[in-house]
CSV table of C-alpha atoms in Angstrom, one decimal:
chain,number,residue,atom,x,y,z
A,1,MET,CA,-160.9,-111.8,-151.8
A,2,LYS,CA,-158.1,-111.3,-149.7
A,3,THR,CA,-156.1,-109.1,-151.9
A,4,THR,CA,-159.6,-107.1,-152.4
A,5,LEU,CA,-160.5,-106.8,-148.7
A,6,GLN,CA,-156.7,-105.4,-148.1
A,7,LEU,CA,-157.0,-102.8,-150.9
A,8,VAL,CA,-160.4,-101.5,-149.3
A,9,THR,CA,-159.2,-101.3,-145.6
A,10,ARG,CA,-156.1,-99.5,-147.0
A,11,LYS,CA,-158.5,-97.1,-148.9
A,12,THR,CA,-160.9,-96.6,-146.0
A,13,ASN,CA,-157.6,-96.2,-143.6
A,14,HIS,CA,-156.2,-93.4,-146.0
A,15,ARG,CA,-159.7,-91.5,-145.9
A,16,ARG,CA,-159.8,-92.0,-142.2
A,17,ASN,CA,-156.4,-90.6,-141.7
A,18,PHE,CA,-157.0,-87.3,-144.1
A,19,ARG,CA,-160.2,-86.8,-142.1
A,20,ILE,CA,-158.5,-86.8,-139.0
A,21,ALA,CA,-155.6,-84.3,-140.6
A,22,ASN,CA,-158.6,-82.1,-141.5
A,23,VAL,CA,-159.5,-82.2,-138.1
A,24,ALA,CA,-156.3,-81.3,-136.8
A,25,MET,CA,-156.0,-78.6,-139.3
A,26,THR,CA,-158.6,-76.9,-137.8
A,27,ALA,CA,-157.9,-77.6,-134.6
A,28,ILE,CA,-154.5,-76.1,-135.1
A,29,LEU,CA,-155.5,-73.2,-136.8
A,30,CYS,CA,-157.8,-72.5,-133.8
A,31,GLY,CA,-155.2,-73.0,-131.1
A,32,ALA,CA,-157.1,-76.2,-130.0
A,33,MET,CA,-154.1,-78.6,-130.1
A,34,PRO,CA,-150.2,-78.5,-131.1
A,35,ALA,CA,-149.2,-79.7,-134.0
A,36,VAL,CA,-147.6,-83.3,-133.4
A,37,GLY,CA,-147.2,-85.3,-136.2
A,38,GLN,CA,-148.9,-83.0,-138.5
A,39,SER,CA,-147.9,-82.6,-142.1
A,40,SER,CA,-145.9,-79.4,-143.4
A,41,VAL,CA,-148.8,-77.4,-144.6
A,42,ALA,CA,-150.6,-78.0,-140.9
A,43,VAL,CA,-147.2,-77.1,-139.3
A,44,GLY,CA,-146.9,-73.8,-141.5
A,45,ALA,CA,-150.5,-72.7,-140.7
A,46,MET,CA,-150.1,-73.6,-137.3
A,47,ALA,CA,-147.0,-71.5,-137.1
A,48,SER,CA,-148.4,-68.5,-139.1
A,49,TYR,CA,-151.5,-68.6,-136.8
A,50,ALA,CA,-149.1,-69.3,-133.8
A,51,THR,CA,-147.6,-65.4,-134.7
A,52,SER,CA,-150.9,-63.9,-133.9
A,53,GLN,CA,-151.0,-64.9,-130.2
A,54,SER,CA,-149.3,-62.0,-128.3
A,55,PRO,CA,-149.7,-61.3,-124.7
A,56,ALA,CA,-151.5,-58.1,-125.3
A,57,SER,CA,-154.4,-59.6,-127.8
A,58,LEU,CA,-155.5,-63.2,-128.3
A,59,GLN,CA,-154.2,-65.4,-125.0
A,60,GLY,CA,-157.1,-68.1,-124.9
A,61,THR,CA,-159.2,-66.7,-127.8
A,62,VAL,CA,-160.4,-69.5,-130.1
A,63,LEU,CA,-160.7,-67.8,-133.7
A,64,SER,CA,-163.1,-70.5,-134.5
A,65,GLY,CA,-166.0,-68.9,-132.1
A,66,SER,CA,-168.2,-66.0,-133.3
A,67,VAL,CA,-171.0,-64.0,-132.0
A,68,PRO,CA,-174.3,-65.1,-134.4
A,69,SER,CA,-175.5,-62.3,-136.3
A,70,GLY,CA,-179.3,-62.3,-136.0
A,71,PRO,CA,-182.1,-64.7,-137.1
A,72,ALA,CA,-181.7,-67.3,-140.2
A,73,SER,CA,-183.5,-66.2,-143.2
A,74,ASN,CA,-185.9,-69.0,-145.2
A,75,GLU,CA,-183.6,-68.0,-148.9
A,76,VAL,CA,-180.3,-69.8,-149.0
A,77,LEU,CA,-177.5,-67.3,-149.2
A,78,HIS,CA,-175.0,-67.7,-151.7
A,79,LEU,CA,-172.0,-66.8,-149.9
A,80,THR,CA,-168.7,-65.7,-151.6
A,81,LEU,CA,-165.4,-65.9,-150.0
A,82,ARG,CA,-165.3,-61.8,-149.9
A,83,ASP,CA,-168.8,-62.1,-148.0
A,84,ALA,CA,-167.3,-64.7,-145.7
A,85,VAL,CA,-164.2,-62.8,-144.9
A,86,GLY,CA,-166.3,-59.7,-144.3
A,87,ARG,CA,-168.7,-61.6,-142.0
A,88,ALA,CA,-165.8,-62.7,-139.7
A,89,LEU,CA,-164.3,-59.3,-139.3
A,90,ARG,CA,-167.4,-58.4,-137.9
A,91,TYR,CA,-168.5,-61.1,-135.9
A,92,ASN,CA,-165.5,-63.5,-135.4
A,93,LEU,CA,-165.3,-63.8,-131.6
A,94,GLY,CA,-161.6,-63.1,-131.9
A,95,THR,CA,-161.9,-60.1,-133.9
A,96,ILE,CA,-164.5,-58.6,-131.4
A,97,GLU,CA,-162.1,-59.3,-128.3
A,98,SER,CA,-158.9,-57.9,-129.9
A,99,GLY,CA,-161.2,-54.8,-130.8
A,100,GLU,CA,-162.2,-54.4,-127.3
A,101,ASN,CA,-158.6,-54.6,-126.1
A,102,ILE,CA,-157.7,-51.5,-128.2
A,103,THR,CA,-160.7,-49.8,-126.0
A,104,THR,CA,-158.9,-51.3,-122.6
A,105,ALA,CA,-155.6,-49.9,-123.9
A,106,ARG,CA,-157.1,-46.2,-124.9
A,107,GLY,CA,-158.8,-46.2,-121.4
A,108,GLN,CA,-155.1,-46.8,-119.6
A,109,ARG,CA,-154.0,-44.1,-121.9
A,110,LEU,CA,-156.5,-41.7,-120.2
A,111,LEU,CA,-156.1,-42.7,-116.9
A,112,ALA,CA,-152.4,-42.1,-117.4
A,113,LEU,CA,-153.1,-38.6,-119.0
A,114,SER,CA,-155.3,-37.7,-115.9
A,115,ASN,CA,-152.3,-37.7,-113.8
A,116,LEU,CA,-150.8,-35.1,-115.8
A,117,LEU,CA,-153.8,-32.6,-116.0
A,118,PRO,CA,-155.4,-30.4,-113.6
A,119,GLN,CA,-158.5,-31.6,-111.5
A,120,VAL,CA,-160.9,-29.0,-110.5
A,121,SER,CA,-163.9,-29.6,-108.4
A,122,ALA,CA,-166.6,-27.1,-107.4
A,123,GLY,CA,-169.5,-27.4,-105.0
A,124,VAL,CA,-172.5,-25.8,-103.4
A,125,THR,CA,-173.2,-26.5,-99.6
A,126,GLU,CA,-176.2,-25.3,-97.1
A,127,ASN,CA,-175.3,-26.0,-93.8
A,128,VAL,CA,-177.8,-26.2,-90.5
A,129,ASP,CA,-175.6,-26.6,-87.4
A,130,GLN,CA,-176.2,-26.8,-83.4
A,131,THR,CA,-173.3,-27.0,-81.0
A,132,SER,CA,-172.6,-27.8,-77.6
A,133,ILE,CA,-170.1,-25.3,-75.8
A,134,ALA,CA,-169.0,-28.7,-73.7
A,135,THR,CA,-167.7,-30.1,-77.3
A,136,LEU,CA,-165.4,-27.3,-77.5
A,137,GLY,CA,-163.7,-27.4,-73.9
A,138,ILE,CA,-165.7,-24.7,-72.3
A,139,LYS,CA,-167.2,-24.7,-68.7
A,140,ASN,CA,-170.5,-23.4,-67.7
A,141,VAL,CA,-170.3,-19.8,-68.4
A,142,PRO,CA,-173.3,-17.5,-67.5
A,143,GLN,CA,-172.9,-15.2,-70.2
A,144,ILE,CA,-172.5,-17.9,-72.7
A,145,PRO,CA,-175.4,-20.4,-73.6
A,146,ARG,CA,-174.7,-24.4,-73.2
A,147,VAL,CA,-176.1,-24.4,-76.6
A,148,ILE,CA,-175.3,-22.4,-79.4
A,149,GLY,CA,-177.7,-22.8,-82.4
A,150,PRO,CA,-179.4,-23.9,-84.4
A,151,PHE,CA,-177.7,-21.6,-87.1
A,152,SER,CA,-177.2,-21.9,-91.1
A,153,TYR,CA,-174.7,-20.5,-93.3
A,154,SER,CA,-174.3,-21.1,-97.1
A,155,SER,CA,-171.0,-21.6,-99.2
A,156,ALA,CA,-169.8,-22.0,-102.9
A,157,ASP,CA,-166.1,-23.5,-103.4
A,158,ALA,CA,-164.0,-24.8,-106.2
A,159,SER,CA,-160.7,-26.2,-105.8
A,160,VAL,CA,-157.9,-27.0,-108.5
A,161,SER,CA,-154.6,-29.1,-108.3
A,162,ALA,CA,-152.3,-29.5,-110.7
A,163,THR,CA,-149.0,-31.3,-111.0
A,164,LEU,CA,-146.4,-29.1,-112.6
A,165,PHE,CA,-143.9,-31.5,-112.9
A,166,ASN,CA,-143.7,-35.3,-112.6
A,167,PHE,CA,-141.1,-37.0,-114.9
A,168,SER,CA,-142.6,-40.8,-114.0
A,169,SER,CA,-145.9,-39.5,-114.8
A,170,ILE,CA,-144.9,-38.2,-118.0
A,171,GLN,CA,-143.3,-41.6,-119.1
A,172,ARG,CA,-146.0,-43.8,-117.7
A,173,PHE,CA,-148.1,-41.8,-120.1
A,174,ARG,CA,-146.1,-42.2,-123.2
A,175,ALA,CA,-145.6,-45.8,-122.7
A,176,ALA,CA,-149.4,-46.2,-122.5
A,177,ARG,CA,-149.7,-44.2,-125.5
A,178,THR,CA,-147.1,-46.6,-127.1
A,179,ALA,CA,-149.6,-49.8,-125.6
A,180,GLU,CA,-152.4,-48.1,-127.4
A,181,ASP,CA,-150.3,-48.2,-130.7
A,182,ALA,CA,-149.5,-51.8,-130.2
A,183,ALA,CA,-153.0,-52.9,-129.5
A,184,LYS,CA,-154.0,-51.2,-132.9
A,185,LEU,CA,-151.2,-53.6,-134.7
A,186,SER,CA,-152.4,-56.6,-132.8
A,187,TYR,CA,-155.7,-56.0,-134.2
A,188,GLN,CA,-155.0,-55.8,-137.3
A,189,ASP,CA,-152.6,-59.2,-136.7
A,190,THR,CA,-155.6,-60.5,-135.6
A,191,LEU,CA,-157.6,-59.7,-138.8
A,192,ASP,CA,-154.9,-61.6,-140.4
A,193,ALA,CA,-155.3,-64.5,-138.5
A,194,VAL,CA,-159.1,-64.5,-138.8
A,195,THR,CA,-158.7,-64.0,-142.5
A,196,LEU,CA,-156.5,-67.4,-142.7
A,197,VAL,CA,-158.9,-69.2,-140.5
A,198,VAL,CA,-161.7,-68.4,-142.6
A,199,GLY,CA,-160.1,-68.9,-145.7
A,200,ASN,CA,-159.0,-72.4,-144.5
A,201,ALA,CA,-162.3,-73.1,-143.8
A,202,TYR,CA,-164.0,-72.0,-147.1
A,203,LEU,CA,-161.1,-74.0,-148.6
A,204,GLN,CA,-162.2,-76.9,-146.7
A,205,VAL,CA,-165.9,-76.8,-147.7
A,206,ILE,CA,-164.6,-76.8,-151.2
A,207,GLU,CA,-162.4,-79.4,-150.6
A,208,SER,CA,-165.0,-81.5,-149.0
A,209,ALA,CA,-167.6,-80.9,-152.1
A,210,SER,CA,-164.9,-81.8,-154.7
A,211,ARG,CA,-164.6,-85.4,-152.6
A,212,ILE,CA,-168.1,-85.8,-152.9
A,213,GLU,CA,-168.1,-85.3,-156.7
A,214,ALA,CA,-165.0,-87.6,-156.9
A,215,GLN,CA,-167.1,-90.4,-154.6
A,216,GLU,CA,-170.1,-90.1,-156.7
A,217,ALA,CA,-168.1,-90.7,-159.5
A,218,GLN,CA,-166.8,-94.3,-157.8
A,219,VAL,CA,-170.3,-95.1,-157.0
A,220,ARG,CA,-171.2,-94.9,-160.3
A,221,ASN,CA,-168.2,-97.2,-161.4
A,222,ALA,CA,-169.0,-99.7,-158.7
A,223,GLN,CA,-172.6,-99.7,-159.8
A,224,ALA,CA,-172.0,-100.4,-163.5
A,225,LEU,CA,-169.3,-102.8,-162.3
A,226,TYR,CA,-171.8,-104.9,-160.2
A,227,ASP,CA,-174.5,-104.7,-163.0
A,228,GLN,CA,-172.1,-106.0,-165.4
A,229,ALA,CA,-171.1,-109.1,-163.2
A,230,LEU,CA,-174.4,-109.9,-162.2
A,231,ASP,CA,-175.3,-109.9,-165.8
A,232,SER,CA,-172.4,-112.2,-166.6
A,233,PHE,CA,-173.1,-114.7,-163.8
A,234,GLN,CA,-177.0,-114.8,-164.9
A,235,ALA,CA,-175.9,-115.5,-168.6
A,236,GLY,CA,-173.3,-118.2,-167.2
A,237,THR,CA,-170.0,-116.4,-168.3
A,238,ALA,CA,-168.8,-115.2,-164.7
A,239,PRO,CA,-168.6,-116.8,-161.4
A,240,LYS,CA,-170.6,-115.8,-158.2
A,241,ILE,CA,-167.4,-114.7,-156.6
A,242,ASP,CA,-167.2,-111.6,-159.1
A,243,VAL,CA,-170.8,-110.7,-158.0
A,244,THR,CA,-169.8,-110.8,-154.5
A,245,ARG,CA,-166.7,-108.9,-155.0
A,246,THR,CA,-167.9,-106.0,-156.9
A,247,GLU,CA,-171.3,-106.2,-154.5
A,248,VAL,CA,-168.6,-105.7,-151.6
A,249,GLN,CA,-166.8,-102.8,-153.6
A,250,LEU,CA,-170.6,-101.1,-154.0
A,251,HIS,CA,-171.1,-100.8,-150.9
A,252,THR,CA,-167.9,-99.8,-149.7
A,253,GLU,CA,-168.4,-96.8,-152.1
A,254,GLN,CA,-171.8,-95.7,-150.8
A,255,TYR,CA,-170.4,-96.0,-147.5
A,256,ASN,CA,-167.5,-93.6,-148.2
A,257,LEU,CA,-170.0,-91.4,-150.2
A,258,SER,CA,-171.6,-91.1,-146.7
A,259,VAL,CA,-168.6,-90.0,-145.0
A,260,ALA,CA,-167.8,-87.7,-147.7
A,261,ARG,CA,-171.3,-86.1,-147.4
A,262,ASN,CA,-171.2,-85.9,-143.7
A,263,ASN,CA,-167.7,-84.1,-143.5
A,264,PHE,CA,-168.9,-81.8,-146.2
A,265,ALA,CA,-171.8,-81.0,-143.9
A,266,ILE,CA,-169.6,-80.5,-140.9
A,267,ALA,CA,-167.1,-77.9,-142.7
A,268,LYS,CA,-170.0,-75.8,-143.8
A,269,LEU,CA,-170.9,-75.7,-139.9
A,270,ASN,CA,-167.2,-74.9,-139.5
A,271,LEU,CA,-167.3,-72.4,-141.6
A,272,ALA,CA,-170.6,-70.9,-140.7
A,273,ARG,CA,-169.3,-70.6,-137.0
A,274,ALA,CA,-166.1,-69.0,-137.8
A,275,ILE,CA,-167.9,-66.0,-139.7
A,276,GLY,CA,-171.1,-65.7,-137.4
A,277,LEU,CA,-173.9,-66.8,-139.8
A,278,PRO,CA,-177.4,-67.0,-137.9
A,279,LEU,CA,-177.7,-70.0,-136.3
A,280,GLY,CA,-179.7,-72.6,-139.2
A,281,GLN,CA,-178.9,-70.4,-141.5
A,282,GLN,CA,-179.1,-72.5,-145.0
A,283,PHE,CA,-175.9,-71.2,-147.7
A,284,ASP,CA,-174.0,-72.7,-150.2
A,285,LEU,CA,-170.4,-71.3,-151.9
A,286,ALA,CA,-170.4,-69.2,-154.6
A,287,ASP,CA,-167.1,-69.2,-155.4
A,288,THR,CA,-165.0,-72.5,-156.4
A,289,LEU,CA,-161.8,-71.1,-156.2
A,290,PRO,CA,-159.9,-73.3,-158.9
A,291,TYR,CA,-156.5,-74.2,-159.0
A,292,ALA,CA,-154.3,-71.4,-160.2
A,293,ASP,CA,-150.6,-70.8,-160.1
A,294,ILE,CA,-148.8,-67.4,-158.8
A,295,ASN,CA,-145.6,-65.9,-159.0
A,296,PRO,CA,-144.2,-65.0,-155.4
A,297,PRO,CA,-141.4,-62.7,-154.7
A,298,THR,CA,-138.2,-64.1,-154.1
A,299,VAL,CA,-137.5,-65.0,-150.5
A,300,ASP,CA,-135.0,-62.0,-149.8
A,301,GLU,CA,-137.8,-59.5,-151.1
A,302,ALA,CA,-140.5,-61.5,-149.0
A,303,LEU,CA,-138.5,-61.1,-145.8
A,304,LYS,CA,-137.8,-57.6,-146.1
A,305,SER,CA,-141.5,-56.9,-146.8
A,306,ALA,CA,-142.5,-59.1,-144.0
A,307,TYR,CA,-140.8,-57.3,-141.4
A,308,ASN,CA,-142.0,-54.1,-142.5
A,309,ALA,CA,-145.7,-55.4,-143.3
A,310,ARG,CA,-146.2,-58.0,-140.3
A,311,SER,CA,-148.2,-56.3,-137.9
A,312,ASP,CA,-147.5,-58.7,-134.9
A,313,PHE,CA,-143.5,-58.1,-135.3
A,314,ARG,CA,-144.3,-54.2,-135.3
A,315,SER,CA,-146.8,-55.0,-132.3
A,316,ALA,CA,-144.2,-56.5,-130.6
A,317,LEU,CA,-141.3,-53.6,-131.3
A,318,ASP,CA,-144.2,-51.1,-129.4
A,319,SER,CA,-144.7,-53.3,-126.6
A,320,GLN,CA,-141.1,-53.4,-126.1
A,321,LYS,CA,-140.7,-49.6,-126.6
A,322,ALA,CA,-143.9,-49.5,-123.9
A,323,SER,CA,-141.8,-51.5,-121.3
A,324,GLU,CA,-138.9,-49.2,-122.0
A,325,ARG,CA,-140.8,-46.2,-120.9
A,326,ASP,CA,-142.4,-47.8,-118.1
A,327,LEU,CA,-138.7,-48.6,-116.7
A,328,SER,CA,-137.6,-45.0,-117.5
A,329,ALA,CA,-141.1,-43.9,-115.2
A,330,ALA,CA,-140.0,-46.4,-112.5
A,331,ARG,CA,-136.6,-44.6,-112.4
A,332,GLY,CA,-138.3,-41.1,-112.5
A,333,GLU,CA,-140.0,-42.0,-109.0
A,334,ARG,CA,-136.7,-40.8,-107.7
A,335,TYR,CA,-137.1,-37.1,-109.2
A,336,PRO,CA,-138.7,-34.4,-107.1
A,337,VAL,CA,-142.4,-33.7,-108.1
A,338,VAL,CA,-144.0,-30.2,-108.5
A,339,ALA,CA,-147.5,-29.6,-107.8
A,340,MET,CA,-149.9,-26.8,-106.9
A,341,ASN,CA,-153.4,-26.9,-104.8
A,342,GLY,CA,-155.6,-23.7,-105.1
A,343,SER,CA,-158.9,-23.5,-103.3
A,344,TYR,CA,-161.8,-20.4,-103.3
A,345,SER,CA,-164.9,-20.4,-100.9
A,346,ASP,CA,-167.6,-17.9,-100.6
A,347,VAL,CA,-169.1,-18.4,-97.5
A,348,GLY,CA,-172.0,-16.4,-95.5
A,349,ALA,CA,-175.6,-16.6,-93.7
A,350,THR,CA,-176.6,-16.1,-97.4
A,351,PHE,CA,-175.2,-15.4,-100.5
A,352,GLY,CA,-176.0,-11.8,-100.4
A,353,HIS,CA,-174.5,-11.5,-97.3
A,354,SER,CA,-170.9,-13.5,-98.0
A,355,ASN,CA,-167.1,-13.4,-97.6
A,356,GLY,CA,-164.7,-15.1,-100.0
A,357,ASN,CA,-161.7,-17.0,-98.8
A,358,PHE,CA,-159.2,-18.2,-100.9
A,359,ALA,CA,-155.8,-20.4,-100.3
A,360,VAL,CA,-152.7,-21.1,-102.8
A,361,GLU,CA,-150.3,-23.8,-102.0
A,362,THR,CA,-147.2,-24.6,-104.2
A,363,GLY,CA,-144.5,-27.3,-103.3
A,364,VAL,CA,-141.9,-29.5,-103.9
A,365,ARG,CA,-141.6,-33.2,-103.1
A,366,ILE,CA,-138.9,-35.3,-102.7
A,367,PRO,CA,-138.8,-39.0,-101.6
A,368,LEU,CA,-136.0,-39.6,-99.7
A,369,PHE,CA,-136.8,-43.1,-98.3
A,370,THR,CA,-139.8,-45.4,-100.0
A,371,GLY,CA,-138.7,-48.7,-98.1
A,372,GLY,CA,-137.3,-50.4,-101.3
A,373,ARG,CA,-140.7,-49.8,-103.2
A,374,ILE,CA,-138.9,-47.7,-106.1
A,375,LYS,CA,-136.2,-50.4,-106.3
A,376,GLY,CA,-138.8,-52.9,-106.6
A,377,ASP,CA,-140.6,-51.0,-109.5
A,378,ILE,CA,-137.4,-50.6,-111.0
A,379,THR,CA,-136.5,-54.3,-110.9
A,380,GLU,CA,-140.0,-55.5,-112.3
A,381,ALA,CA,-139.9,-52.9,-115.1
A,382,GLU,CA,-136.3,-54.0,-115.9
A,383,ALA,CA,-137.3,-57.6,-116.0
A,384,SER,CA,-140.2,-56.5,-118.4
A,385,VAL,CA,-138.5,-54.8,-120.4
A,386,ARG,CA,-136.2,-58.0,-121.0
A,387,GLN,CA,-139.1,-60.6,-121.5
A,388,ARG,CA,-140.7,-57.8,-124.2
A,389,LYS,CA,-137.0,-57.8,-126.0
A,390,ALA,CA,-136.7,-61.6,-126.2
A,391,GLU,CA,-140.3,-61.9,-127.5
A,392,SER,CA,-140.0,-59.3,-130.4
A,393,GLU,CA,-136.9,-61.3,-131.1
A,394,ASN,CA,-138.9,-64.4,-131.1
A,395,ILE,CA,-141.4,-62.9,-133.4
A,396,ARG,CA,-138.2,-61.7,-135.8
A,397,GLY,CA,-137.5,-65.1,-135.8
A,398,GLN,CA,-141.1,-66.7,-136.5
A,399,VAL,CA,-141.6,-64.3,-139.4
A,400,ASP,CA,-138.4,-65.8,-140.9
A,401,TYR,CA,-139.5,-69.3,-140.2
A,402,ASP,CA,-143.3,-68.6,-141.6
A,403,VAL,CA,-142.0,-67.0,-144.8
A,404,ARG,CA,-139.5,-70.0,-145.6
A,405,THR,CA,-141.9,-72.3,-144.7
A,406,ALA,CA,-144.4,-71.2,-146.7
A,407,PHE,CA,-142.2,-71.2,-149.7
A,408,LEU,CA,-141.4,-74.5,-149.3
A,409,ASN,CA,-145.0,-75.4,-148.6
A,410,LEU,CA,-146.1,-73.6,-151.9
A,411,ASN,CA,-142.9,-75.4,-154.0
A,412,ALA,CA,-143.9,-78.8,-152.6
A,413,ALA,CA,-147.8,-78.4,-153.2
A,414,LYS,CA,-147.3,-77.2,-156.9
A,415,GLU,CA,-145.1,-80.2,-157.5
A,416,GLN,CA,-148.1,-82.4,-155.5
A,417,VAL,CA,-150.5,-81.0,-157.9
A,418,ASP,CA,-148.7,-81.8,-161.3
A,419,VAL,CA,-148.1,-85.3,-160.1
A,420,GLY,CA,-151.7,-85.9,-158.8
A,421,LYS,CA,-152.8,-84.7,-162.0
A,422,ARG,CA,-150.8,-87.0,-164.2
A,423,ASN,CA,-151.6,-89.5,-161.5
A,424,VAL,CA,-155.6,-89.3,-162.1
A,425,ASP,CA,-155.2,-89.5,-165.7
A,426,LEU,CA,-153.1,-92.9,-165.6
A,427,ALA,CA,-155.7,-94.2,-162.9
A,428,ASN,CA,-158.6,-93.1,-165.8
A,429,GLU,CA,-156.8,-95.2,-168.2
A,430,SER,CA,-156.0,-98.0,-166.2
A,431,LEU,CA,-159.4,-98.4,-165.1
A,432,ALA,CA,-160.9,-97.9,-168.8
A,433,ARG,CA,-158.6,-101.0,-169.7
A,434,SER,CA,-159.5,-103.0,-166.9
A,435,LYS,CA,-163.0,-102.7,-167.7
A,436,ASP,CA,-162.6,-103.6,-171.3
A,437,ARG,CA,-160.6,-106.9,-170.7
A,438,PHE,CA,-163.2,-107.6,-167.8
A,439,THR,CA,-166.1,-107.0,-170.4
A,440,SER,CA,-163.9,-109.5,-172.8
A,441,GLY,CA,-163.4,-112.2,-170.4
A,442,VAL,CA,-160.0,-111.9,-170.5
A,443,THR,CA,-159.6,-110.7,-166.7
A,444,ASP,CA,-161.6,-111.1,-163.3
A,445,SER,CA,-163.2,-108.7,-161.2
A,446,VAL,CA,-160.0,-108.4,-159.1
A,447,GLU,CA,-158.2,-106.0,-161.7
A,448,VAL,CA,-161.3,-103.8,-161.9
A,449,VAL,CA,-161.5,-103.3,-158.3
A,450,GLN,CA,-157.8,-102.5,-158.1
A,451,ALA,CA,-158.0,-100.0,-160.6
A,452,GLU,CA,-161.0,-98.5,-159.1
A,453,GLN,CA,-158.9,-98.1,-155.8
A,454,ALA,CA,-156.4,-97.0,-157.5
A,455,LEU,CA,-158.3,-94.4,-159.0
A,456,ALA,CA,-160.0,-93.3,-156.0
A,457,SER,CA,-156.4,-92.9,-154.3
A,458,ALA,CA,-155.0,-90.8,-157.1
A,459,ASN,CA,-158.6,-88.6,-157.0
A,460,ASP,CA,-158.0,-88.1,-153.1
A,461,GLN,CA,-154.3,-87.2,-153.7
A,462,TYR,CA,-155.3,-84.5,-156.0
A,463,ILE,CA,-158.0,-82.9,-154.4
A,464,THR,CA,-155.7,-82.8,-151.2
A,465,SER,CA,-152.9,-81.2,-153.2
A,466,VAL,CA,-155.4,-78.7,-154.8
A,467,TYR,CA,-156.3,-77.7,-151.3
A,468,ASN,CA,-152.6,-77.6,-149.8
A,469,HIS,CA,-151.5,-75.4,-152.7
A,470,SER,CA,-154.7,-73.0,-152.3
A,471,LEU,CA,-153.9,-73.0,-148.5
A,472,ALA,CA,-149.9,-72.6,-149.0
A,473,LYS,CA,-151.0,-69.6,-151.2
A,474,LEU,CA,-153.3,-68.0,-148.1
A,475,GLU,CA,-150.2,-69.1,-145.7
A,476,LEU,CA,-147.7,-66.9,-147.7
A,477,ALA,CA,-150.1,-64.2,-147.6
A,478,ARG,CA,-150.1,-64.3,-144.1
A,479,ALA,CA,-146.4,-65.1,-143.7
A,480,LEU,CA,-146.0,-61.7,-145.4
A,481,GLY,CA,-148.6,-59.9,-143.4
A,482,VAL,CA,-150.8,-58.9,-146.5
A,483,ALA,CA,-153.7,-61.6,-145.9
A,484,ARG,CA,-156.3,-59.3,-145.0
A,485,THR,CA,-155.8,-56.8,-147.8
A,486,ASP,CA,-154.6,-59.8,-150.7
A,487,TYR,CA,-155.9,-62.7,-149.9
A,488,SER,CA,-158.6,-62.7,-153.3
A,489,GLN,CA,-155.2,-62.0,-155.4
A,490,TYR,CA,-153.4,-65.0,-153.7
A,491,LEU,CA,-156.4,-67.5,-153.8
A,492,GLY,CA,-156.6,-66.5,-157.6
A,493,ARG,CA,-160.1,-64.8,-157.1
A,494,LYS,CA,-159.7,-61.3,-158.7
């Protein structure tokens, strides 16, 4: 009994730890917690996701959030992986916020452009005035009435102002335009990150369903063993302890099945939350995504491809370029500014009896003393350039780390799948022999329970290894910057 209880406790702890690892994986992918003490696959997923968190795009955004897409229908939705990713790209909160960042950057570019374009205004006024001569400093003069008016006149005017040359404004416009390009690249990187999160959530639902199937088989085995032990006890060929032991095992497997079903329901909720399904919408998965090996490129080829394709790295380079142009704009504040102003008005008692007035002014303004303002702008811009350069170099290193980690995880997961498959076959064979020995009366139920525990552990390892392999392939696509476009090929879904 002591041995059996230890095995049951060990199995329960193993599954509990695996559930904790799944929760931690989801939290890491969503940016909710650091990867402390997690497996290499979890660390790789966190590293891939971390590269998408550029200062210009997703600070504080949780990619597991979404905007629900309307009311739920009564029909069960058959959700493919492509459907899930497509919905996420429309309704995921990270996608929406990153898309609005592009709009914000576009507005900033238009504001910078407005400083270079002429400003034109026009207006029409009708005036009625009355004036006291005392306000003009005129003393009482008999020939001049003390109050003039009321009198009226009409005017139509137009004015234009234009900056003919302002080097600082030109550079700020160029910086804003480059920043907009960086925001667009950051948006593309967000699509890759969302694809990784949704793909992982889809895989977790598949994994949870596989665990239910494996656990149901364990319950059937435990039920058959209990029935056999009970029949043997009633026939007087087995002791009562065998019935008690097998009944404990049966209840343990039923408990684990309840846990597996609950985890499956939660995994479906996580997926629905990430892709913006209507609240309460019932769905099932149309894709099973069975184990499928791939032939990835070499590490050197993958690194070269990643540096060219990774949107976060290209966005960081554009952000660095934009900060350099901001620095040039700050230095350009010392340069002369050439500007022109002009106005024209038509004023008279009526528009039929009016006269035209106009004025044109062109000049050059040179800053001589600004109280250190320009120096302060330059100092701030120089610091920003150093920050953006450090960030781009950090992402360069992150790309290298992501690619190498993805290859390590992929190779390790492939080996784990092979070993896990062999373990399942051996565990099934061992359980069959133990059942035969128990039926023949050669051994008691302890050996059979141990064999069932070994099979359950082998099934857990195999299911975990298949999930890890699929996630490692998706992480490799993310590391190469092609998760959004090639996720189906990497997951074996043509």
